[in-house]
GROMACS .gro file of C-alpha atoms in nm:
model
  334
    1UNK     CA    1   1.851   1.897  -2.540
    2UNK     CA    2   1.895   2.213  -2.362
    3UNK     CA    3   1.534   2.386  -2.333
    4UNK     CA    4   1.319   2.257  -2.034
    5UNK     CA    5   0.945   2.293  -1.969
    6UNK     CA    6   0.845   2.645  -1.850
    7UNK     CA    7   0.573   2.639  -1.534
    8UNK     CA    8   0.329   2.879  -1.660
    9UNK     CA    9   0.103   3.073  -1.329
   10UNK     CA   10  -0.068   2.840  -1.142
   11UNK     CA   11  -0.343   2.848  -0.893
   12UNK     CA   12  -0.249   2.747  -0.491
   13UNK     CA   13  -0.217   2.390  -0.419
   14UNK     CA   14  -0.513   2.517  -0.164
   15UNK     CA   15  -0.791   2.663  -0.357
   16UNK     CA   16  -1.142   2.525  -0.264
   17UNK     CA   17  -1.197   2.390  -0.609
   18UNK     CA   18  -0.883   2.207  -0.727
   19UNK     CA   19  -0.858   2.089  -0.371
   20UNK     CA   20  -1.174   1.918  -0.404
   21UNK     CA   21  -1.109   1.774  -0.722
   22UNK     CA   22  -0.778   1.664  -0.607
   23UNK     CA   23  -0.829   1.518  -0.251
   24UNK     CA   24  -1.007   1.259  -0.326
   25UNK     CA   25  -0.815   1.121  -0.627
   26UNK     CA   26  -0.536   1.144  -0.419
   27UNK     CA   27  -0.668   0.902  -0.158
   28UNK     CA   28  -0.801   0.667  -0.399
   29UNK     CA   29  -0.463   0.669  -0.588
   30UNK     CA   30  -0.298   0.560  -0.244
   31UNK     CA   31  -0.586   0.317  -0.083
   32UNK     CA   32  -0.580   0.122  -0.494
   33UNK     CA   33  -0.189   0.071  -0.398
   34UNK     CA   34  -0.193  -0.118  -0.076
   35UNK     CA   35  -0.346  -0.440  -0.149
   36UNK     CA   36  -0.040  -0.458  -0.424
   37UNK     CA   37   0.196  -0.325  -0.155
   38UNK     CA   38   0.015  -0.587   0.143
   39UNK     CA   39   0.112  -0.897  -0.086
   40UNK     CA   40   0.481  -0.822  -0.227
   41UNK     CA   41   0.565  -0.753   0.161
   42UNK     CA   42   0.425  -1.044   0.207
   43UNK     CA   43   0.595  -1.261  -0.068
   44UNK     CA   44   0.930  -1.059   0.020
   45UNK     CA   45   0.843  -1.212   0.428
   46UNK     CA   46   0.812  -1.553   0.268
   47UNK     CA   47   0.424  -1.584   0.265
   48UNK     CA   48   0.257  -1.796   0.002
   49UNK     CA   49  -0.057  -1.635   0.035
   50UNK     CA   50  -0.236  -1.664  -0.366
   51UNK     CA   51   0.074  -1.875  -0.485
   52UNK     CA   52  -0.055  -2.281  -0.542
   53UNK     CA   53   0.200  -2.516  -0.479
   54UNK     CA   54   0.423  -2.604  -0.781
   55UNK     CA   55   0.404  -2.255  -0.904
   56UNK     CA   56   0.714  -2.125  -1.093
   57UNK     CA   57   0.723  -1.832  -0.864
   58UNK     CA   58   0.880  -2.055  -0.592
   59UNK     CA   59   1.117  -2.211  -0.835
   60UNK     CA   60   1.382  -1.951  -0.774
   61UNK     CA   61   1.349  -1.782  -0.432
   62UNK     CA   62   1.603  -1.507  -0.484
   63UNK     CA   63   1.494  -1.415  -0.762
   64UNK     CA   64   1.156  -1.403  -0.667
   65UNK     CA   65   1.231  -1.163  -0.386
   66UNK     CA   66   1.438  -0.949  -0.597
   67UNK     CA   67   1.187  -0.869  -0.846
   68UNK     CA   68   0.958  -0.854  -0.575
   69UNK     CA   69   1.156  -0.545  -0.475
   70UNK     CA   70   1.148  -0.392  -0.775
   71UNK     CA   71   0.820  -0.413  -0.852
   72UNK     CA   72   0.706  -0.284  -0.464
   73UNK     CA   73   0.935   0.006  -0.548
   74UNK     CA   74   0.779   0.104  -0.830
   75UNK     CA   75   0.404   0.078  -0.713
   76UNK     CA   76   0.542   0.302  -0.434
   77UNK     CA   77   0.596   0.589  -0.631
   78UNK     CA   78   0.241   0.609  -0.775
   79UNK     CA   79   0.210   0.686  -0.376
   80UNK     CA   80   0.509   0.984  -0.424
   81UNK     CA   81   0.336   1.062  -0.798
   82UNK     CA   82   0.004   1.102  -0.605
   83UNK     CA   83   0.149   1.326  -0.315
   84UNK     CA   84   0.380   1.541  -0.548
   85UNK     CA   85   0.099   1.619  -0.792
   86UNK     CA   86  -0.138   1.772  -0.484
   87UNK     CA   87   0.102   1.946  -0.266
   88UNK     CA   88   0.242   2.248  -0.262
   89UNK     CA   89   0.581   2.159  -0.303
   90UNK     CA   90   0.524   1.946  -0.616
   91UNK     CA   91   0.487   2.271  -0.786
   92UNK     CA   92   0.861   2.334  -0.725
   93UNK     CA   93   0.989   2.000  -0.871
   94UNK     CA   94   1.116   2.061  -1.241
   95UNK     CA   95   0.931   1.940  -1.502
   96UNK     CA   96   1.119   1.687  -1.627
   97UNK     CA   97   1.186   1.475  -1.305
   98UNK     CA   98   0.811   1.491  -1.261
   99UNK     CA   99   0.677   1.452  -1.633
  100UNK     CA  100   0.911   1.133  -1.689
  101UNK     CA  101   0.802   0.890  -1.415
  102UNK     CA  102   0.433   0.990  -1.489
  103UNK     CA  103   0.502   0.916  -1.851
  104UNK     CA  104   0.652   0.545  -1.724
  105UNK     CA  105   0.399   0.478  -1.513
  106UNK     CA  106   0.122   0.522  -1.765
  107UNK     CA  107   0.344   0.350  -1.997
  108UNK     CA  108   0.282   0.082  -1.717
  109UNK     CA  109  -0.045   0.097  -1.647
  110UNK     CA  110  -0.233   0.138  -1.942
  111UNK     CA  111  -0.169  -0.169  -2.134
  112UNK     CA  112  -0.288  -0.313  -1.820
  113UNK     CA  113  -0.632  -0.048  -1.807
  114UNK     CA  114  -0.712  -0.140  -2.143
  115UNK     CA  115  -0.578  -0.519  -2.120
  116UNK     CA  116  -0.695  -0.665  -1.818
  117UNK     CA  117  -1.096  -0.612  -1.924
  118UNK     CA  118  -1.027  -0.723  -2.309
  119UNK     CA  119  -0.900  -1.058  -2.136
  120UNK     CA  120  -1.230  -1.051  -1.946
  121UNK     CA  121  -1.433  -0.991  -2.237
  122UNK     CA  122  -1.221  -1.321  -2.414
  123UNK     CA  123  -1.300  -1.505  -2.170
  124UNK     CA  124  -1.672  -1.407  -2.125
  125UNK     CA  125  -1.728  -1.487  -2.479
  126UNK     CA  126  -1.577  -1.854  -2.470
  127UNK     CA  127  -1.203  -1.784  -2.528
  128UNK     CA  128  -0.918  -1.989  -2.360
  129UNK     CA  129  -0.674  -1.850  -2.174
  130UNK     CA  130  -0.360  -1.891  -2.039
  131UNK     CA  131  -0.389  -2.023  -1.672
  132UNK     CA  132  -0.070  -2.223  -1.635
  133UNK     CA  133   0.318  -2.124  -1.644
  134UNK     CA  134   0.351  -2.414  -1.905
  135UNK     CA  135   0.266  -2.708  -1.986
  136UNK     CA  136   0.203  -2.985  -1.742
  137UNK     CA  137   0.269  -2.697  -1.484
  138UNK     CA  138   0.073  -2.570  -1.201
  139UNK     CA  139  -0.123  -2.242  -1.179
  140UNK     CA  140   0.086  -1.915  -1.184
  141UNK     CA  141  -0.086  -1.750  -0.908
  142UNK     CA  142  -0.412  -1.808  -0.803
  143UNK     CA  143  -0.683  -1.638  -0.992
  144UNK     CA  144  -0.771  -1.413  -0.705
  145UNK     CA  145  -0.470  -1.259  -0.704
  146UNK     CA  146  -0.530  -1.083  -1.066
  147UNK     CA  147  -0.852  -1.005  -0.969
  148UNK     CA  148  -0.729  -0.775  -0.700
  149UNK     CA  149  -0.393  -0.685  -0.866
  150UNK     CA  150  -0.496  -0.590  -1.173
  151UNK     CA  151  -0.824  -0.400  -1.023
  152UNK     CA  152  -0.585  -0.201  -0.825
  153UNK     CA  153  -0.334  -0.094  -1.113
  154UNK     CA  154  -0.675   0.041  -1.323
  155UNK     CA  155  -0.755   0.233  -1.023
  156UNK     CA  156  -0.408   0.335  -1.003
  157UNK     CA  157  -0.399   0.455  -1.364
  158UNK     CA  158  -0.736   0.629  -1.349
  159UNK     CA  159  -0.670   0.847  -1.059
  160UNK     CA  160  -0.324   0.951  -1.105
  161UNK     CA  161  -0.358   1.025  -1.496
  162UNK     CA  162  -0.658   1.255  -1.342
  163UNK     CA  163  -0.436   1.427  -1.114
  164UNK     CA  164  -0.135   1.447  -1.378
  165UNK     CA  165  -0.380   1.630  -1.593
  166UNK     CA  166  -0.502   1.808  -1.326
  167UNK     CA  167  -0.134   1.972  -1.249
  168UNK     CA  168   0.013   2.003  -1.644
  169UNK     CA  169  -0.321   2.203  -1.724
  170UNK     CA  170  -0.259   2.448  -1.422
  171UNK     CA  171   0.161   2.482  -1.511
  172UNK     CA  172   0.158   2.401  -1.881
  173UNK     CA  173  -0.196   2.437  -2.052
  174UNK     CA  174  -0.050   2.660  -2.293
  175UNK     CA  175   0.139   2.366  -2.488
  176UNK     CA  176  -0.089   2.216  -2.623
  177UNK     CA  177  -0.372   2.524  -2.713
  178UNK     CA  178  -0.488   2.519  -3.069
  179UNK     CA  179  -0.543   2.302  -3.366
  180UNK     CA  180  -0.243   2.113  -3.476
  181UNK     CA  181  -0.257   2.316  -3.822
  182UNK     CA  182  -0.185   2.629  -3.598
  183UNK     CA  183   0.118   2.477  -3.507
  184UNK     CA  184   0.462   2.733  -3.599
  185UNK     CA  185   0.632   2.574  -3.863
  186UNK     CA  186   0.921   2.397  -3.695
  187UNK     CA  187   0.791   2.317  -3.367
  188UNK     CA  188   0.977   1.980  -3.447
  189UNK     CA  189   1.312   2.068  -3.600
  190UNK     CA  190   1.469   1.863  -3.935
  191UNK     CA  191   1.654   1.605  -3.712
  192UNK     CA  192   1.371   1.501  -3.486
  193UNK     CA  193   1.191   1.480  -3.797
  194UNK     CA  194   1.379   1.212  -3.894
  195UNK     CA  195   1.391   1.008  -3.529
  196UNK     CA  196   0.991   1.025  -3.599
  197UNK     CA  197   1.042   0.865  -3.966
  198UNK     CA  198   1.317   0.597  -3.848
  199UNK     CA  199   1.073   0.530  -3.568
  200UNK     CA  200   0.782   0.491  -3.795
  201UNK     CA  201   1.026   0.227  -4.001
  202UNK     CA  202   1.176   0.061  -3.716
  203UNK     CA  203   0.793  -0.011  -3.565
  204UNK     CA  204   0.691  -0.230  -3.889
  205UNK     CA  205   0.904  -0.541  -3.733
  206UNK     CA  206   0.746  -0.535  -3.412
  207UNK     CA  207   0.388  -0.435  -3.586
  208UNK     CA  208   0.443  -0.708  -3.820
  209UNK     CA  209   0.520  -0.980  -3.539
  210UNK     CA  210   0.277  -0.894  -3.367
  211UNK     CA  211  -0.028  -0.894  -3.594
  212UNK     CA  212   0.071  -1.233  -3.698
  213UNK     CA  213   0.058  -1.325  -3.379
  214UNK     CA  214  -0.290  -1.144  -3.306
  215UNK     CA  215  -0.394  -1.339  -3.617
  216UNK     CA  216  -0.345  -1.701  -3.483
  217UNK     CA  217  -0.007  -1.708  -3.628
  218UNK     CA  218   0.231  -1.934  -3.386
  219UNK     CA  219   0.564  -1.873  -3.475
  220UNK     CA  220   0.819  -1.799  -3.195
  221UNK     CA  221   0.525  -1.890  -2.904
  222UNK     CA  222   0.526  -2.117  -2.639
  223UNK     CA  223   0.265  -2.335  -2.558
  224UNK     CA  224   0.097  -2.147  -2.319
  225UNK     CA  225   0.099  -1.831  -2.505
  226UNK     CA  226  -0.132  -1.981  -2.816
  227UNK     CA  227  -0.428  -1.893  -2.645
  228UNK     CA  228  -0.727  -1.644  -2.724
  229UNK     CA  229  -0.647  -1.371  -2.461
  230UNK     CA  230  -0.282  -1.376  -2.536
  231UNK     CA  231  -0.400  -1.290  -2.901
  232UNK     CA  232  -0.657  -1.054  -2.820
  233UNK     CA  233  -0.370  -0.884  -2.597
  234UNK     CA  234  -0.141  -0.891  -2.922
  235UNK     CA  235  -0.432  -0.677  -3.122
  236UNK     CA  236  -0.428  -0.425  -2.825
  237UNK     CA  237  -0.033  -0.372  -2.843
  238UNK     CA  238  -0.066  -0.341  -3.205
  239UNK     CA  239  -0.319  -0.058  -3.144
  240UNK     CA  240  -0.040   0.106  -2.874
  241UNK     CA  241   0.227   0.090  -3.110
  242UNK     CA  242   0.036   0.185  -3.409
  243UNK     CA  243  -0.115   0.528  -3.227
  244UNK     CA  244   0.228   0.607  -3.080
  245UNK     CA  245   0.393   0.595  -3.419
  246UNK     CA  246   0.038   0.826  -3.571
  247UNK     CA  247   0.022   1.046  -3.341
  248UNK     CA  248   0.413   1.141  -3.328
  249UNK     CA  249   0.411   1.171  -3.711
  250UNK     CA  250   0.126   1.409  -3.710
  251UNK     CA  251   0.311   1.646  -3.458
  252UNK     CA  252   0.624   1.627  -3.631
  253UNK     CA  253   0.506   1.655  -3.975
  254UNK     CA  254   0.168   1.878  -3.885
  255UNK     CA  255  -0.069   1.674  -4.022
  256UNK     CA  256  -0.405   1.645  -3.985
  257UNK     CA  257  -0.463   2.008  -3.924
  258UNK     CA  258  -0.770   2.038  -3.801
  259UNK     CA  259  -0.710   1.849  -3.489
  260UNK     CA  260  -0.666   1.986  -3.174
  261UNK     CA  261  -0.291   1.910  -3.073
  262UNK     CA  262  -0.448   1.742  -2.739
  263UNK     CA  263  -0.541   1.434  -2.948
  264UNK     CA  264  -0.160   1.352  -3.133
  265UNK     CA  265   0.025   1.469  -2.752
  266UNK     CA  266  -0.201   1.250  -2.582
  267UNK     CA  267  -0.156   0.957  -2.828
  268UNK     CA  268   0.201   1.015  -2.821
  269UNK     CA  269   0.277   1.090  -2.480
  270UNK     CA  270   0.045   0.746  -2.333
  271UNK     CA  271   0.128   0.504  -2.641
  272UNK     CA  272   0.490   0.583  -2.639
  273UNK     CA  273   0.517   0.485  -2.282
  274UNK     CA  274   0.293   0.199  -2.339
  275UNK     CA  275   0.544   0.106  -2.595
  276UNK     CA  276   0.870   0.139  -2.420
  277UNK     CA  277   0.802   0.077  -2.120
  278UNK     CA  278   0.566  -0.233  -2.139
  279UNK     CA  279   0.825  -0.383  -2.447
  280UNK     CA  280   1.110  -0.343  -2.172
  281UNK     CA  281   0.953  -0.494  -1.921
  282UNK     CA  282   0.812  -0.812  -2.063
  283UNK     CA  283   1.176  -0.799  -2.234
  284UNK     CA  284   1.330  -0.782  -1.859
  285UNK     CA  285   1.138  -1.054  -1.757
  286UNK     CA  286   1.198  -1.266  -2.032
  287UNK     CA  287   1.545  -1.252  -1.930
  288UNK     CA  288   1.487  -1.396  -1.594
  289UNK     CA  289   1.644  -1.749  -1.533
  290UNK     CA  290   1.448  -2.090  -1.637
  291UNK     CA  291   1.515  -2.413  -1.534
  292UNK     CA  292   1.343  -2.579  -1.894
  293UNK     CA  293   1.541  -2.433  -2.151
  294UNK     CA  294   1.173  -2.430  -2.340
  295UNK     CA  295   1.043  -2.246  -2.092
  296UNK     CA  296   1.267  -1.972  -2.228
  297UNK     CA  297   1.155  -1.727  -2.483
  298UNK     CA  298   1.226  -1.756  -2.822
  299UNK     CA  299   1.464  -1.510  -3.065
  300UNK     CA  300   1.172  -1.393  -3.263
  301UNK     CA  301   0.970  -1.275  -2.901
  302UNK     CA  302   1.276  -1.131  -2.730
  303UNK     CA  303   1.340  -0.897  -3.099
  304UNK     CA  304   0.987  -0.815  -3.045
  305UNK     CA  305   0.998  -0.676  -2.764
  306UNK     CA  306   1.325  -0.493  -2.793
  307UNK     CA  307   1.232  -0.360  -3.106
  308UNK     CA  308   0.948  -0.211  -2.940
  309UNK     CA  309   1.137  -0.054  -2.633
  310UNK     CA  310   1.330   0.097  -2.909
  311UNK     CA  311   1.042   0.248  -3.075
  312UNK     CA  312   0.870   0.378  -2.790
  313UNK     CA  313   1.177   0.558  -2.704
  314UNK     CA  314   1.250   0.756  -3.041
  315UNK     CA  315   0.903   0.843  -3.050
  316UNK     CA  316   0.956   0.968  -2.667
  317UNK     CA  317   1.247   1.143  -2.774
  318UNK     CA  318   1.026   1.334  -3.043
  319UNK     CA  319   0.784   1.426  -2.822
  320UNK     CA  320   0.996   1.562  -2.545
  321UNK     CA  321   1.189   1.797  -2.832
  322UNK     CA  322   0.817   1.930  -2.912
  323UNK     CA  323   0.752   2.002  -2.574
  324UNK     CA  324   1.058   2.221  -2.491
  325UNK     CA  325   0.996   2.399  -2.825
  326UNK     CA  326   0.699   2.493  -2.707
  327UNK     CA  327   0.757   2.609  -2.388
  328UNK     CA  328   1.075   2.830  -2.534
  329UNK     CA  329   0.809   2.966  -2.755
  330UNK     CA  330   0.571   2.987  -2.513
  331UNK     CA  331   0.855   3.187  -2.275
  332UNK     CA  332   0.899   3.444  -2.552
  333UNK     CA  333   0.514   3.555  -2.601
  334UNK     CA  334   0.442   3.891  -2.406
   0.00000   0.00000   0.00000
C-alpha cells in the first residue's frame, strides 16, 4: 500500500487552548509511567522488591531480566508517545510511524483498562481468582504490585488515548466526518473486502475457544487458570474480538448507515489492537521456558492466541487501506 495519511492544517503546538488541554495529560501520562519504570530497573538491578520467595519469576534469572527489558522499553515509549503528540516537532513525524505504536499501545493497554476493574468487580462479588503461578506454588508477585502496576497502565491508557485524539482531530479530523452511509462507494476496495470476510471467518476459532472458556468450559486450562476472573477476563476478550471483527465489517461493507463512521474506526482501530497485540503477547509469553512441562500451555491455548494475533492483524490491515483511501480522497477535494 502506496497512499499514506495526509496532515490536514493544524493549529500551533502553542495555542493557549490545546496547550492547556494538553499539558497536563502529558505530565500525567509520564508521572503514571515511573512507578512501572522504578520496579523493572529495579528487578533488572537484582531487587526483589514485591516478588515472595518461591515465585516463578526467580526461576529463570536471564530470562527474567530479558523480558524485563522488553517490557521497560516499551512502557518507555508511552513517555516518547506522550512527548511526540504535544510538541511541535511531532507534527512533522509521518503518520504512519506515529499512528502504529499508538495503535499497539492501546492494543496494550486496553484489555488491561477494561480488565483489571472486571477482576475487581469478580472478586468483590465472591469470585476466586488466580493468586498462584500453579499449583502448590508460591504467589506470583505480591498483590501490591498489581495494585500499582495495573493503576498505572489505566492511567497510561487514559491520558495518552486523550492526547492521540487530541493530535489526529487537529491533522486528520476530516477522515472520519459523516455518517458511515455517506461513505463513497469503495472507500474499501474488492480485495480488502475480502481480508475483512476471511477475518470475520478466521475469528470464529478463537471466539469459539474462548466463550467456552468464559462459560466454565475447562478444556486446554491449567489449574490455575479455572478460576472466576480468568473467565470473566475470557467474556471481555470475546467482546474485543467480537467489536473488532463488527466494526471492520461495517466500514468495509457500509453498513449500518446511519452511524457516524467515529463509532466502526474507533471499534476497529482499539479492538484490533486489543486483538493482535494482546493475542501476541500472552502467545510470546507462553513461549517462555518452564521447568514443569505442565506448567506449559496447552495446543488448544497457544492456537488461541495465535489465531487471534492473526485476526487482529487482517482486520488492522483493513483499516489502514480505509484510512489512506480517505486521505487520497480527502487530498483531491478543493
Amino acid at each position: 500500500m502506496t497512499q499514506t495519511l495526509a496532515p490536514t492544517p493544524s493549529p500551533p503546538a502553542s495555542a493557549p487552548g490545546p496547550a492547556r488541554a494538553r499539558r497536563p495529560l502529558r505530565a500525567v501520562a509520564v508521572l503514571a509511567c515511573l512507578p512501572y519504570l522504578a520496579l523493572k530497573v529495579a528487578w533488572i538491578a537484582g531487587s526483589r522488591v514485591g516478588i515472595p520467595e518461591g515465585s516463578v519469576l526467580l526461576d529463570h534469572r536471564v530470562t527474567m531480566v530479558l523480558a524485563n527489558g522488553l517490557t521497560l522499553l516499551l512502557d518507555s515509549c508511552v513517555i516518547v508517545l506522550a512527548l511526540m503528540l504535544t510538541r511541535p516537532w511531532g507534527l512533522r513525524v509521518p503518520a504512519w510511524p506515529l499512528a502504529f505504536p499508538v495503535w499497539v499501545a492501546g492494543g496494550l493497554l486496553a484489555p488491561i483498562m477494561a480488565g483489571f476493574p472486571l477482576q475487581l468487580l469478580t472478586r468483590a462479588l465472591g469470585g476466586d481468582t488466580a493468586t498462584a503461578s500453579g499449583p502448590g506454588r508460591e504467589a506470583f508477585l505480591h498483590p501490591w504490585v498489581f495494585v500499582i502496576v495495573y493503576t498505572g497502565f489505566i492511567v497510561q491508557g487514559l491520558a495518552l488515548g486523550g492526547l492521540f485524539v487530541l493530535h489526529a482531530r487537529d491533522r486528520w479530523g476530516r477522515l472520519w466526518r459523516g455518517r458511515v452511509g455517506e461513505l463513497p462507494a469503495g472507500v474499501v476496495r474488492a480485495p480488502y473486502q475480502a481480508v475483512a470476510l476471511v477475518a470475520a471467518i478466521l475469528a470464529s476459532f478463537p471466539l469459539a475457544v474462548r466463550l467456552y472458556w468464559a462459560c466454565g468450559g475447562t478444556a486446554g486450562l491449567g489449574a490455575g487458570d479455572r478460576t472466576s476472573d480468568f473467565r470473566a477476563l475470557e467474556g471481555m476478550h470475546v467482546a474485543f474480538l467480537l467489536a473488532a471483527v463488527i466494526g471492520t465489517l461495517l466500514l468495509a461493507f457500509r453498513r449500518a448507515r446511519v452511524l457516524p463512521v467515529t463509532v466502526p474506526l474507533a471499534w476497529a482501530w482499539v479492538c484490533s489492537g486489543a486483538a493482535a497485540c494482546w493475542g501476541g503477547w500472552v502467545l510470546l509469553a507462553a513461549l517462555m521456558p518452564a521447568d514443569d512441562p505442565t506448567d506449559r500451555p496447552a495446543p488448544l491455548m497457544m492456537f488461541a492466541y495465535a489465531g487471534q494475533m492473526t485476526v487482529g492483524l487482517l482486520l488492522a490491515s483493513v483499516g489502514a487501506h480505509f484510512l489512506a483511501r480517505r486521505s487520497a480522497t480527502a487530498r483531491r477535494l478543493p
